[in-house]
Protein backbone atom coordinates (compact mmCIF):
# COMPACT_ATOMS: atom_id res chain seq x y z
CA UNK A 1 0.00 0.00 0.00
CA UNK A 2 1.73 3.11 -1.29
CA UNK A 3 -0.02 5.51 1.12
CA UNK A 4 1.21 3.53 4.11
CA UNK A 5 4.74 3.21 2.79
CA UNK A 6 4.83 6.96 2.18
CA UNK A 7 3.79 7.59 5.76
CA UNK A 8 6.38 5.31 7.25
CA UNK A 9 9.15 6.64 5.02
CA UNK A 10 8.53 10.22 6.01
CA UNK A 11 7.80 9.86 9.73
CA UNK A 12 9.34 13.00 11.17
CA UNK A 13 9.16 12.75 14.92
CA UNK A 14 10.73 9.36 15.62
CA UNK A 15 13.89 10.56 17.33
CA UNK A 16 15.18 8.09 19.90
CA UNK A 17 18.77 7.08 20.48
CA UNK A 18 19.11 3.51 21.78
CA UNK A 19 22.23 2.32 23.53
CA UNK A 20 22.57 -1.43 24.27
CA UNK A 21 23.09 -2.33 27.92
CA UNK A 22 24.91 -5.60 28.49
CA UNK A 23 23.78 -6.14 32.06
CA UNK A 24 20.68 -7.98 33.30
CA UNK A 25 17.97 -6.27 35.34
CA UNK A 26 15.92 -7.48 38.28
CA UNK A 27 12.67 -5.80 37.19
CA UNK A 28 11.26 -3.60 34.44
CA UNK A 29 8.28 -2.32 36.40
CA UNK A 30 7.35 1.32 35.91
CA UNK A 31 4.66 1.49 38.61
CA UNK A 32 5.03 4.34 41.07
CA UNK A 33 3.22 6.87 43.18
CA UNK A 34 2.49 9.57 40.58
CA UNK A 35 2.13 12.60 42.83
CA UNK A 36 4.35 14.83 40.69
CA UNK A 37 8.02 15.33 39.96
CA UNK A 38 9.28 16.78 43.21
CA UNK A 39 12.91 15.74 42.82
CA UNK A 40 13.22 12.82 45.25
CA UNK A 41 16.70 11.33 45.68
CA UNK A 42 17.73 7.89 46.94
CA UNK A 43 20.09 6.85 44.20
CA UNK A 44 23.13 5.86 46.20
CA UNK A 45 25.54 6.02 43.27
CA UNK A 46 24.01 7.75 40.23
CA UNK A 47 21.85 10.85 39.85
CA UNK A 48 19.63 11.49 36.81
CA UNK A 49 19.33 14.87 35.11
CA UNK A 50 16.36 15.41 32.74
CA UNK A 51 16.01 18.21 30.17
CA UNK A 52 13.60 19.37 27.45
CA UNK A 53 14.80 21.41 24.48
CA UNK A 54 11.92 23.93 24.80
CA UNK A 55 9.17 24.79 27.27
CA UNK A 56 6.37 25.15 24.70
CA UNK A 57 5.29 23.94 21.27
CA UNK A 58 2.21 23.67 19.07
CA UNK A 59 0.38 20.36 18.80
CA UNK A 60 2.20 17.94 16.49
CA UNK A 61 5.41 19.92 16.92
CA UNK A 62 8.46 17.84 17.77
CA UNK A 63 9.80 18.23 21.31
CA UNK A 64 13.16 16.70 22.20
CA UNK A 65 14.19 15.32 25.57
CA UNK A 66 17.25 13.80 27.17
CA UNK A 67 18.76 12.35 30.30
CA UNK A 68 22.32 12.43 31.61
CA UNK A 69 23.89 10.78 34.63
CA UNK A 70 26.33 11.89 37.31
CA UNK A 71 27.76 10.34 40.43
CA UNK A 72 26.04 11.40 43.62
CA UNK A 73 29.39 12.31 45.14
CA UNK A 74 30.30 14.32 42.02
CA UNK A 75 33.52 12.36 41.59
CA UNK A 76 34.32 10.87 38.18
CA UNK A 77 32.35 9.76 35.14
CA UNK A 78 29.42 7.34 35.02
CA UNK A 79 29.35 4.10 33.04
CA UNK A 80 26.31 2.08 32.01
CA UNK A 81 27.39 -0.47 34.60
CA UNK A 82 27.09 2.26 37.24
CA UNK A 83 23.59 3.15 36.02
CA UNK A 84 22.55 -0.52 36.06
CA UNK A 85 23.90 -0.90 39.59
CA UNK A 86 21.67 1.95 40.75
CA UNK A 87 18.50 1.23 38.74
CA UNK A 88 16.61 -1.65 37.17
CA UNK A 89 14.39 0.62 35.08
CA UNK A 90 14.07 4.31 34.22
CA UNK A 91 10.81 5.85 32.98
CA UNK A 92 9.68 9.20 31.50
CA UNK A 93 6.29 10.22 32.87
CA UNK A 94 3.73 12.78 31.71
CA UNK A 95 1.51 13.25 34.72
CA UNK A 96 -1.66 14.61 33.13
CA UNK A 97 -1.89 11.77 30.60
CA UNK A 98 -1.30 8.97 33.10
CA UNK A 99 1.15 7.50 30.57
CA UNK A 100 4.86 6.82 30.52
CA UNK A 101 7.70 5.88 28.19
CA UNK A 102 10.31 3.39 29.37
CA UNK A 103 13.82 4.71 28.82
CA UNK A 104 15.71 1.79 30.30
CA UNK A 105 14.82 -1.87 30.59
CA UNK A 106 16.90 -5.02 30.78
CA UNK A 107 18.32 -4.77 27.26
CA UNK A 108 18.62 -1.13 26.20
CA UNK A 109 18.91 2.47 27.24
CA UNK A 110 17.31 5.53 25.59
CA UNK A 111 19.09 8.75 26.48
CA UNK A 112 17.53 11.04 23.85
CA UNK A 113 13.98 10.87 22.51
CA UNK A 114 11.35 12.96 20.74
CA UNK A 115 7.62 13.18 21.22
CA UNK A 116 4.72 14.98 19.54
CA UNK A 117 1.79 15.96 21.74
CA UNK A 118 -1.54 15.68 19.92
CA UNK A 119 -3.61 17.71 22.38
CA UNK A 120 -3.05 21.20 23.79
CA UNK A 121 -2.57 21.68 27.51
CA UNK A 122 -0.11 22.08 30.34
CA UNK A 123 1.93 18.98 31.07
CA UNK A 124 4.07 18.04 34.06
CA UNK A 125 6.93 15.77 33.01
CA UNK A 126 9.72 14.05 34.92
CA UNK A 127 11.91 10.95 34.95
CA UNK A 128 11.83 8.23 37.61
CA UNK A 129 14.44 5.58 38.37
CA UNK A 130 13.45 2.29 40.03
CA UNK A 131 15.24 -0.54 41.77
CA UNK A 132 12.80 -3.41 41.68
CA UNK A 133 9.41 -1.83 42.45
CA UNK A 134 10.92 0.88 44.61
CA UNK A 135 11.29 4.44 43.36
CA UNK A 136 14.87 5.48 44.05
CA UNK A 137 15.15 8.77 42.20
CA UNK A 138 12.75 11.31 40.74
CA UNK A 139 14.03 14.29 38.80
CA UNK A 140 12.71 17.79 39.19
CA UNK A 141 9.64 18.22 36.99
CA UNK A 142 9.74 20.12 33.70
CA UNK A 143 6.54 22.00 32.83
CA UNK A 144 5.52 21.98 29.15
CA UNK A 145 2.90 24.13 27.45
CA UNK A 146 1.33 22.77 24.26
CA UNK A 147 -0.84 25.12 22.18
CA UNK A 148 -3.23 24.79 19.23
CA UNK A 149 -2.59 28.02 17.34
CA UNK A 150 -2.23 26.84 13.74
CA UNK A 151 -5.01 26.65 11.17
CA UNK A 152 -5.23 22.85 11.24
CA UNK A 153 -3.07 20.77 13.56
CA UNK A 154 0.56 21.53 12.63
CA UNK A 155 -0.19 23.51 9.46
CA UNK A 156 -1.23 27.00 8.42
CA UNK A 157 -3.05 26.99 5.10
CA UNK A 158 -0.72 29.53 3.48
CA UNK A 159 2.26 27.24 4.13
CA UNK A 160 0.91 24.32 2.10
CA UNK A 161 2.15 23.79 -1.45
CA UNK A 162 0.92 20.23 -1.93
CA UNK A 163 4.47 18.89 -2.22
CA UNK A 164 5.05 18.16 1.47
CA UNK A 165 3.74 14.58 1.35
CA UNK A 166 2.84 12.40 4.32
CA UNK A 167 4.53 13.23 7.60
CA UNK A 168 4.26 11.01 10.67
CA UNK A 169 4.26 12.44 14.20
CA UNK A 170 5.31 9.86 16.73
CA UNK A 171 3.52 9.48 20.02
CA UNK A 172 5.93 7.60 22.31
CA UNK A 173 3.33 7.55 25.09
CA UNK A 174 0.90 5.39 23.08
CA UNK A 175 2.33 3.17 20.37
CA UNK A 176 -1.17 2.15 19.28
CA UNK A 177 -2.20 5.70 18.40
CA UNK A 178 0.20 7.17 15.87
CA UNK A 179 -0.96 9.93 13.52
CA UNK A 180 0.23 11.39 10.24
CA UNK A 181 -0.78 14.40 8.16
CA UNK A 182 -0.75 14.51 4.37
CA UNK A 183 -0.97 17.97 2.80
CA UNK A 184 -2.68 18.13 -0.59
CA UNK A 185 -3.50 20.57 -3.37
CA UNK A 186 -6.41 19.28 -5.45
CA UNK A 187 -7.29 21.47 -8.42
CA UNK A 188 -6.13 24.55 -6.56
CA UNK A 189 -7.96 23.55 -3.38
CA UNK A 190 -5.71 23.50 -0.31
CA UNK A 191 -6.34 20.64 2.08
CA UNK A 192 -4.86 18.28 4.64
CA UNK A 193 -5.60 14.67 5.54
CA UNK A 194 -5.22 13.15 9.01
CA UNK A 195 -4.87 9.40 9.40
CA UNK A 196 -3.68 6.70 11.78
CA UNK A 197 -0.75 4.43 11.07
CA UNK A 198 -1.63 0.80 10.53
CA UNK A 199 1.02 -1.15 12.39
CA UNK A 200 0.43 -4.49 10.70
CA UNK A 201 -3.23 -5.04 11.58
CA UNK A 202 -5.85 -6.57 9.30
CA UNK A 203 -7.23 -3.79 7.07
CA UNK A 204 -10.88 -4.38 7.97
CA UNK A 205 -10.17 -4.52 11.69
CA UNK A 206 -7.96 -1.46 11.43
CA UNK A 207 -10.70 0.49 9.65
CA UNK A 208 -13.06 0.06 12.60
CA UNK A 209 -10.28 0.94 15.03
CA UNK A 210 -9.29 4.08 13.15
CA UNK A 211 -12.89 5.30 12.78
CA UNK A 212 -13.44 5.13 16.52
CA UNK A 213 -10.03 6.54 17.42
CA UNK A 214 -10.12 9.48 14.99
CA UNK A 215 -13.71 10.34 15.91
CA UNK A 216 -12.77 10.36 19.59
CA UNK A 217 -9.64 12.41 18.95
CA UNK A 218 -11.36 15.08 16.84
CA UNK A 219 -14.15 15.34 19.40
CA UNK A 220 -11.63 15.77 22.20
CA UNK A 221 -9.79 18.43 20.21
CA UNK A 222 -12.71 20.35 18.67
CA UNK A 223 -15.76 19.35 20.69
CA UNK A 224 -18.90 17.58 19.48
CA UNK A 225 -19.33 17.45 15.69
CA UNK A 226 -21.38 20.17 14.06
CA UNK A 227 -23.14 17.40 12.13
CA UNK A 228 -22.83 13.97 13.70
CA UNK A 229 -23.04 10.38 12.57
CA UNK A 230 -26.46 9.33 11.38
CA UNK A 231 -27.66 12.83 10.54
CA UNK A 232 -29.69 13.14 7.34
CA UNK A 233 -27.96 16.47 6.70
CA UNK A 234 -24.46 15.01 6.61
CA UNK A 235 -24.20 14.07 2.93
CA UNK A 236 -25.58 17.41 1.71
CA UNK A 237 -23.34 19.36 4.10
CA UNK A 238 -20.26 17.50 2.87
CA UNK A 239 -21.23 18.10 -0.77
CA UNK A 240 -21.95 21.77 -0.22
CA UNK A 241 -19.29 22.86 2.26
CA UNK A 242 -16.18 21.19 0.80
CA UNK A 243 -14.62 22.17 -2.51
CA UNK A 244 -12.88 18.83 -3.07
CA UNK A 245 -14.51 15.42 -2.68
CA UNK A 246 -12.58 12.15 -2.49
CA UNK A 247 -13.65 9.43 -4.87
CA UNK A 248 -15.64 6.72 -3.10
CA UNK A 249 -15.95 8.79 0.09
CA UNK A 250 -18.81 8.72 2.58
CA UNK A 251 -18.90 11.39 5.31
CA UNK A 252 -19.14 10.13 8.89
CA UNK A 253 -19.09 13.39 10.91
CA UNK A 254 -18.30 17.06 10.32
CA UNK A 255 -16.60 19.69 12.49
CA UNK A 256 -16.24 23.44 12.00
CA UNK A 257 -13.64 25.76 13.58
CA UNK A 258 -12.80 29.40 12.95
CA UNK A 259 -10.04 28.34 10.55
CA UNK A 260 -11.02 24.94 9.18
CA UNK A 261 -13.79 22.62 8.10
CA UNK A 262 -13.08 18.99 8.97
CA UNK A 263 -14.89 15.87 7.85
CA UNK A 264 -14.29 12.27 8.91
CA UNK A 265 -14.51 10.06 5.83
CA UNK A 266 -14.91 6.42 4.94
CA UNK A 267 -13.12 5.95 1.60
CA UNK A 268 -13.82 2.76 -0.37
CA UNK A 269 -10.92 1.72 -2.58
CA UNK A 270 -11.96 -1.36 -4.54
CA UNK A 271 -13.61 -2.90 -1.50
CA UNK A 272 -10.93 -1.89 1.01
CA UNK A 273 -12.16 0.73 3.46
CA UNK A 274 -9.90 3.54 4.66
CA UNK A 275 -10.66 6.13 7.32
CA UNK A 276 -9.19 9.60 7.33
CA UNK A 277 -10.14 13.11 8.31
CA UNK A 278 -10.00 15.72 5.57
CA UNK A 279 -9.77 19.48 6.24
CA UNK A 280 -10.04 22.60 4.11
CA UNK A 281 -9.84 26.29 5.02
CA UNK A 282 -12.98 27.74 6.59
CA UNK A 283 -15.01 29.87 4.21
PDB file of N, CA, C and O in Angstrom, residues 9-62:
ATOM      1  N   UNK A   9       7.877   6.109   5.493  1.00  0.00           N
ATOM      2  CA  UNK A   9       9.151   6.637   5.022  1.00  0.00           C
ATOM      3  C   UNK A   9       9.397   8.045   5.505  1.00  0.00           C
ATOM      4  O   UNK A   9      10.529   8.454   5.692  1.00  0.00           O
ATOM      5  N   UNK A  10       8.338   8.803   5.710  1.00  0.00           N
ATOM      6  CA  UNK A  10       8.526  10.223   6.013  1.00  0.00           C
ATOM      7  C   UNK A  10       8.200  10.567   7.442  1.00  0.00           C
ATOM      8  O   UNK A  10       8.009  11.729   7.767  1.00  0.00           O
ATOM      9  N   UNK A  11       8.097   9.568   8.321  1.00  0.00           N
ATOM     10  CA  UNK A  11       7.801   9.858   9.725  1.00  0.00           C
ATOM     11  C   UNK A  11       8.854  10.781  10.300  1.00  0.00           C
ATOM     12  O   UNK A  11      10.038  10.507  10.258  1.00  0.00           O
ATOM     13  N   UNK A  12       8.416  11.920  10.865  1.00  0.00           N
ATOM     14  CA  UNK A  12       9.345  13.000  11.175  1.00  0.00           C
ATOM     15  C   UNK A  12       9.730  13.087  12.621  1.00  0.00           C
ATOM     16  O   UNK A  12      10.724  13.706  12.968  1.00  0.00           O
ATOM     17  N   UNK A  13       8.914  12.508  13.499  1.00  0.00           N
ATOM     18  CA  UNK A  13       9.157  12.753  14.918  1.00  0.00           C
ATOM     19  C   UNK A  13       9.695  11.551  15.646  1.00  0.00           C
ATOM     20  O   UNK A  13       9.654  11.492  16.860  1.00  0.00           O
ATOM     21  N   UNK A  14      10.190  10.527  14.943  1.00  0.00           N
ATOM     22  CA  UNK A  14      10.735   9.364  15.620  1.00  0.00           C
ATOM     23  C   UNK A  14      12.206   9.613  15.892  1.00  0.00           C
ATOM     24  O   UNK A  14      13.052   9.299  15.093  1.00  0.00           O
ATOM     25  N   UNK A  15      12.520  10.161  17.063  1.00  0.00           N
ATOM     26  CA  UNK A  15      13.889  10.557  17.326  1.00  0.00           C
ATOM     27  C   UNK A  15      14.402   9.988  18.622  1.00  0.00           C
ATOM     28  O   UNK A  15      14.544  10.713  19.590  1.00  0.00           O
ATOM     29  N   UNK A  16      14.656   8.684  18.685  1.00  0.00           N
ATOM     30  CA  UNK A  16      15.180   8.089  19.900  1.00  0.00           C
ATOM     31  C   UNK A  16      16.551   7.530  19.625  1.00  0.00           C
ATOM     32  O   UNK A  16      16.832   7.010  18.548  1.00  0.00           O
ATOM     33  N   UNK A  17      17.431   7.634  20.607  1.00  0.00           N
ATOM     34  CA  UNK A  17      18.773   7.075  20.475  1.00  0.00           C
ATOM     35  C   UNK A  17      18.885   5.926  21.453  1.00  0.00           C
ATOM     36  O   UNK A  17      18.777   6.122  22.669  1.00  0.00           O
ATOM     37  N   UNK A  18      19.044   4.702  20.950  1.00  0.00           N
ATOM     38  CA  UNK A  18      19.111   3.511  21.775  1.00  0.00           C
ATOM     39  C   UNK A  18      20.568   3.098  21.983  1.00  0.00           C
ATOM     40  O   UNK A  18      21.334   3.009  21.027  1.00  0.00           O
ATOM     41  N   UNK A  19      20.909   2.840  23.207  1.00  0.00           N
ATOM     42  CA  UNK A  19      22.226   2.315  23.532  1.00  0.00           C
ATOM     43  C   UNK A  19      22.059   0.951  24.172  1.00  0.00           C
ATOM     44  O   UNK A  19      21.333   0.804  25.147  1.00  0.00           O
ATOM     45  N   UNK A  20      22.706  -0.120  23.651  1.00  0.00           N
ATOM     46  CA  UNK A  20      22.570  -1.428  24.273  1.00  0.00           C
ATOM     47  C   UNK A  20      23.216  -1.459  25.651  1.00  0.00           C
ATOM     48  O   UNK A  20      24.232  -0.829  25.888  1.00  0.00           O
ATOM     49  N   UNK A  21      22.567  -2.175  26.570  1.00  0.00           N
ATOM     50  CA  UNK A  21      23.093  -2.329  27.917  1.00  0.00           C
ATOM     51  C   UNK A  21      23.337  -3.812  28.155  1.00  0.00           C
ATOM     52  O   UNK A  21      22.408  -4.615  28.092  1.00  0.00           O
ATOM     53  N   UNK A  22      24.540  -4.187  28.423  1.00  0.00           N
ATOM     54  CA  UNK A  22      24.911  -5.599  28.488  1.00  0.00           C
ATOM     55  C   UNK A  22      24.900  -6.111  29.909  1.00  0.00           C
ATOM     56  O   UNK A  22      25.750  -6.886  30.319  1.00  0.00           O
ATOM     57  N   UNK A  23      23.905  -5.692  30.685  1.00  0.00           N
ATOM     58  CA  UNK A  23      23.780  -6.139  32.063  1.00  0.00           C
ATOM     59  C   UNK A  23      22.328  -6.474  32.314  1.00  0.00           C
ATOM     60  O   UNK A  23      21.420  -5.771  31.890  1.00  0.00           O
ATOM     61  N   UNK A  24      22.057  -7.565  33.046  1.00  0.00           N
ATOM     62  CA  UNK A  24      20.685  -7.978  33.296  1.00  0.00           C
ATOM     63  C   UNK A  24      20.056  -7.110  34.365  1.00  0.00           C
ATOM     64  O   UNK A  24      20.732  -6.465  35.153  1.00  0.00           O
ATOM     65  N   UNK A  25      18.707  -7.083  34.377  1.00  0.00           N
ATOM     66  CA  UNK A  25      17.974  -6.268  35.340  1.00  0.00           C
ATOM     67  C   UNK A  25      17.063  -7.147  36.159  1.00  0.00           C
ATOM     68  O   UNK A  25      16.569  -8.168  35.694  1.00  0.00           O
ATOM     69  N   UNK A  26      16.784  -6.722  37.396  1.00  0.00           N
ATOM     70  CA  UNK A  26      15.920  -7.484  38.276  1.00  0.00           C
ATOM     71  C   UNK A  26      14.458  -7.289  37.938  1.00  0.00           C
ATOM     72  O   UNK A  26      13.657  -8.180  38.130  1.00  0.00           O
ATOM     73  N   UNK A  27      14.069  -6.097  37.452  1.00  0.00           N
ATOM     74  CA  UNK A  27      12.673  -5.797  37.188  1.00  0.00           C
ATOM     75  C   UNK A  27      12.583  -4.686  36.177  1.00  0.00           C
ATOM     76  O   UNK A  27      13.445  -3.833  36.099  1.00  0.00           O
ATOM     77  N   UNK A  28      11.490  -4.707  35.364  1.00  0.00           N
ATOM     78  CA  UNK A  28      11.265  -3.602  34.440  1.00  0.00           C
ATOM     79  C   UNK A  28       9.964  -2.884  34.767  1.00  0.00           C
ATOM     80  O   UNK A  28       9.370  -2.218  33.931  1.00  0.00           O
ATOM     81  N   UNK A  29       9.515  -2.980  36.008  1.00  0.00           N
ATOM     82  CA  UNK A  29       8.276  -2.323  36.398  1.00  0.00           C
ATOM     83  C   UNK A  29       8.426  -0.824  36.345  1.00  0.00           C
ATOM     84  O   UNK A  29       9.449  -0.273  36.698  1.00  0.00           O
ATOM     85  N   UNK A  30       7.337  -0.141  35.879  1.00  0.00           N
ATOM     86  CA  UNK A  30       7.350   1.319  35.907  1.00  0.00           C
ATOM     87  C   UNK A  30       6.205   1.849  36.755  1.00  0.00           C
ATOM     88  O   UNK A  30       5.769   2.977  36.604  1.00  0.00           O
ATOM     89  N   UNK A  31       5.684   1.025  37.685  1.00  0.00           N
ATOM     90  CA  UNK A  31       4.657   1.487  38.613  1.00  0.00           C
ATOM     91  C   UNK A  31       5.270   2.390  39.659  1.00  0.00           C
ATOM     92  O   UNK A  31       6.372   2.178  40.132  1.00  0.00           O
ATOM     93  N   UNK A  32       4.540   3.439  40.030  1.00  0.00           N
ATOM     94  CA  UNK A  32       5.025   4.339  41.067  1.00  0.00           C
ATOM     95  C   UNK A  32       3.885   5.158  41.602  1.00  0.00           C
ATOM     96  O   UNK A  32       2.779   5.141  41.072  1.00  0.00           O
ATOM     97  N   UNK A  33       4.158   5.905  42.651  1.00  0.00           N
ATOM     98  CA  UNK A  33       3.218   6.866  43.178  1.00  0.00           C
ATOM     99  C   UNK A  33       3.360   8.150  42.396  1.00  0.00           C
ATOM    100  O   UNK A  33       4.319   8.893  42.551  1.00  0.00           O
ATOM    101  N   UNK A  34       2.372   8.449  41.510  1.00  0.00           N
ATOM    102  CA  UNK A  34       2.491   9.569  40.583  1.00  0.00           C
ATOM    103  C   UNK A  34       1.939  10.844  41.187  1.00  0.00           C
ATOM    104  O   UNK A  34       0.915  11.375  40.757  1.00  0.00           O
ATOM    105  N   UNK A  35       2.614  11.384  42.199  1.00  0.00           N
ATOM    106  CA  UNK A  35       2.129  12.602  42.830  1.00  0.00           C
ATOM    107  C   UNK A  35       2.932  13.811  42.388  1.00  0.00           C
ATOM    108  O   UNK A  35       2.930  14.843  43.023  1.00  0.00           O
ATOM    109  N   UNK A  36       3.631  13.679  41.248  1.00  0.00           N
ATOM    110  CA  UNK A  36       4.349  14.828  40.688  1.00  0.00           C
ATOM    111  C   UNK A  36       5.843  14.669  40.791  1.00  0.00           C
ATOM    112  O   UNK A  36       6.360  13.917  41.605  1.00  0.00           O
ATOM    113  N   UNK A  37       6.562  15.398  39.962  1.00  0.00           N
ATOM    114  CA  UNK A  37       8.017  15.328  39.955  1.00  0.00           C
ATOM    115  C   UNK A  37       8.601  16.305  40.945  1.00  0.00           C
ATOM    116  O   UNK A  37       8.841  17.472  40.633  1.00  0.00           O
ATOM    117  N   UNK A  38       8.812  15.856  42.176  1.00  0.00           N
ATOM    118  CA  UNK A  38       9.282  16.778  43.210  1.00  0.00           C
ATOM    119  C   UNK A  38      10.767  16.636  43.490  1.00  0.00           C
ATOM    120  O   UNK A  38      11.283  17.216  44.427  1.00  0.00           O
ATOM    121  N   UNK A  39      11.470  15.826  42.677  1.00  0.00           N
ATOM    122  CA  UNK A  39      12.910  15.735  42.818  1.00  0.00           C
ATOM    123  C   UNK A  39      13.357  14.898  43.991  1.00  0.00           C
ATOM    124  O   UNK A  39      14.208  15.311  44.764  1.00  0.00           O
ATOM    125  N   UNK A  40      12.786  13.692  44.173  1.00  0.00           N
ATOM    126  CA  UNK A  40      13.222  12.815  45.252  1.00  0.00           C
ATOM    127  C   UNK A  40      14.551  12.175  44.895  1.00  0.00           C
ATOM    128  O   UNK A  40      14.852  11.925  43.731  1.00  0.00           O
ATOM    129  N   UNK A  41      15.362  11.875  45.909  1.00  0.00           N
ATOM    130  CA  UNK A  41      16.699  11.328  45.680  1.00  0.00           C
ATOM    131  C   UNK A  41      16.982  10.206  46.667  1.00  0.00           C
ATOM    132  O   UNK A  41      16.897  10.393  47.867  1.00  0.00           O
ATOM    133  N   UNK A  42      17.257   9.001  46.135  1.00  0.00           N
ATOM    134  CA  UNK A  42      17.731   7.892  46.942  1.00  0.00           C
ATOM    135  C   UNK A  42      18.553   6.987  46.046  1.00  0.00           C
ATOM    136  O   UNK A  42      18.380   5.787  46.014  1.00  0.00           O
ATOM    137  N   UNK A  43      19.421   7.591  45.261  1.00  0.00           N
ATOM    138  CA  UNK A  43      20.088   6.852  44.204  1.00  0.00           C
ATOM    139  C   UNK A  43      21.351   6.130  44.638  1.00  0.00           C
ATOM    140  O   UNK A  43      21.801   5.229  43.958  1.00  0.00           O
ATOM    141  N   UNK A  44      21.923   6.512  45.759  1.00  0.00           N
ATOM    142  CA  UNK A  44      23.133   5.862  46.196  1.00  0.00           C
ATOM    143  C   UNK A  44      24.325   6.249  45.362  1.00  0.00           C
ATOM    144  O   UNK A  44      25.189   6.988  45.800  1.00  0.00           O
ATOM    145  N   UNK A  45      24.360   5.819  44.096  1.00  0.00           N
ATOM    146  CA  UNK A  45      25.538   6.024  43.267  1.00  0.00           C
ATOM    147  C   UNK A  45      25.324   7.067  42.174  1.00  0.00           C
ATOM    148  O   UNK A  45      26.151   7.941  41.980  1.00  0.00           O
ATOM    149  N   UNK A  46      24.198   6.984  41.457  1.00  0.00           N
ATOM    150  CA  UNK A  46      24.014   7.754  40.234  1.00  0.00           C
ATOM    151  C   UNK A  46      22.783   8.655  40.331  1.00  0.00           C
ATOM    152  O   UNK A  46      21.700   8.204  40.701  1.00  0.00           O
ATOM    153  N   UNK A  47      22.961   9.908  39.955  1.00  0.00           N
ATOM    154  CA  UNK A  47      21.854  10.847  39.851  1.00  0.00           C
ATOM    155  C   UNK A  47      21.443  10.978  38.384  1.00  0.00           C
ATOM    156  O   UNK A  47      22.267  10.818  37.485  1.00  0.00           O
ATOM    157  N   UNK A  48      20.161  11.305  38.161  1.00  0.00           N
ATOM    158  CA  UNK A  48      19.633  11.487  36.813  1.00  0.00           C
ATOM    159  C   UNK A  48      19.304  12.957  36.614  1.00  0.00           C
ATOM    160  O   UNK A  48      18.661  13.586  37.463  1.00  0.00           O
ATOM    161  N   UNK A  49      19.720  13.517  35.490  1.00  0.00           N
ATOM    162  CA  UNK A  49      19.326  14.871  35.106  1.00  0.00           C
ATOM    163  C   UNK A  49      18.467  14.779  33.854  1.00  0.00           C
ATOM    164  O   UNK A  49      18.817  14.073  32.899  1.00  0.00           O
ATOM    165  N   UNK A  50      17.335  15.480  33.837  1.00  0.00           N
ATOM    166  CA  UNK A  50      16.363  15.414  32.737  1.00  0.00           C
ATOM    167  C   UNK A  50      16.148  16.802  32.159  1.00  0.00           C
ATOM    168  O   UNK A  50      15.972  17.772  32.905  1.00  0.00           O
ATOM    169  N   UNK A  51      16.179  16.917  30.821  1.00  0.00           N
ATOM    170  CA  UNK A  51      16.014  18.215  30.169  1.00  0.00           C
ATOM    171  C   UNK A  51      15.056  18.095  28.982  1.00  0.00           C
ATOM    172  O   UNK A  51      14.930  17.033  28.373  1.00  0.00           O
ATOM    173  N   UNK A  52      14.400  19.214  28.668  1.00  0.00           N
ATOM    174  CA  UNK A  52      13.601  19.366  27.452  1.00  0.00           C
ATOM    175  C   UNK A  52      14.204  20.501  26.643  1.00  0.00           C
ATOM    176  O   UNK A  52      14.726  21.467  27.206  1.00  0.00           O
ATOM    177  N   UNK A  53      14.138  20.404  25.311  1.00  0.00           N
ATOM    178  CA  UNK A  53      14.802  21.410  24.478  1.00  0.00           C
ATOM    179  C   UNK A  53      14.001  22.705  24.368  1.00  0.00           C
ATOM    180  O   UNK A  53      14.514  23.702  23.880  1.00  0.00           O
ATOM    181  N   UNK A  54      12.736  22.708  24.834  1.00  0.00           N
ATOM    182  CA  UNK A  54      11.924  23.930  24.801  1.00  0.00           C
ATOM    183  C   UNK A  54      10.766  23.769  25.779  1.00  0.00           C
ATOM    184  O   UNK A  54      10.325  22.646  26.043  1.00  0.00           O
ATOM    185  N   UNK A  55      10.257  24.878  26.296  1.00  0.00           N
ATOM    186  CA  UNK A  55       9.165  24.789  27.269  1.00  0.00           C
ATOM    187  C   UNK A  55       7.786  24.756  26.635  1.00  0.00           C
ATOM    188  O   UNK A  55       6.806  24.448  27.314  1.00  0.00           O
ATOM    189  N   UNK A  56       7.682  25.088  25.336  1.00  0.00           N
ATOM    190  CA  UNK A  56       6.365  25.154  24.704  1.00  0.00           C
ATOM    191  C   UNK A  56       6.474  24.783  23.236  1.00  0.00           C
ATOM    192  O   UNK A  56       7.534  24.909  22.610  1.00  0.00           O
ATOM    193  N   UNK A  57       5.338  24.352  22.680  1.00  0.00           N
ATOM    194  CA  UNK A  57       5.287  23.940  21.268  1.00  0.00           C
ATOM    195  C   UNK A  57       3.820  23.829  20.875  1.00  0.00           C
ATOM    196  O   UNK A  57       2.939  23.693  21.722  1.00  0.00           O
ATOM    197  N   UNK A  58       3.556  23.907  19.582  1.00  0.00           N
ATOM    198  CA  UNK A  58       2.211  23.675  19.074  1.00  0.00           C
ATOM    199  C   UNK A  58       1.955  22.180  18.986  1.00  0.00           C
ATOM    200  O   UNK A  58       2.892  21.376  18.925  1.00  0.00           O
ATOM    201  N   UNK A  59       0.684  21.785  18.974  1.00  0.00           N
ATOM    202  CA  UNK A  59       0.380  20.362  18.800  1.00  0.00           C
ATOM    203  C   UNK A  59       1.026  19.856  17.515  1.00  0.00           C
ATOM    204  O   UNK A  59       1.134  20.567  16.522  1.00  0.00           O
ATOM    205  N   UNK A  60       1.498  18.632  17.565  1.00  0.00           N
ATOM    206  CA  UNK A  60       2.197  17.938  16.489  1.00  0.00           C
ATOM    207  C   UNK A  60       3.620  18.462  16.274  1.00  0.00           C
ATOM    208  O   UNK A  60       4.339  17.927  15.436  1.00  0.00           O
ATOM    209  N   UNK A  61       4.034  19.471  17.018  1.00  0.00           N
ATOM    210  CA  UNK A  61       5.406  19.921  16.915  1.00  0.00           C
ATOM    211  C   UNK A  61       6.336  18.991  17.685  1.00  0.00           C
ATOM    212  O   UNK A  61       5.992  18.501  18.759  1.00  0.00           O
ATOM    213  N   UNK A  62       7.520  18.758  17.140  1.00  0.00           N
ATOM    214  CA  UNK A  62       8.464  17.840  17.773  1.00  0.00           C
ATOM    215  C   UNK A  62       9.134  18.490  18.970  1.00  0.00           C
ATOM    216  O   UNK A  62       9.710  19.563  18.854  1.00  0.00           O
TER     217      UNK A  62
END
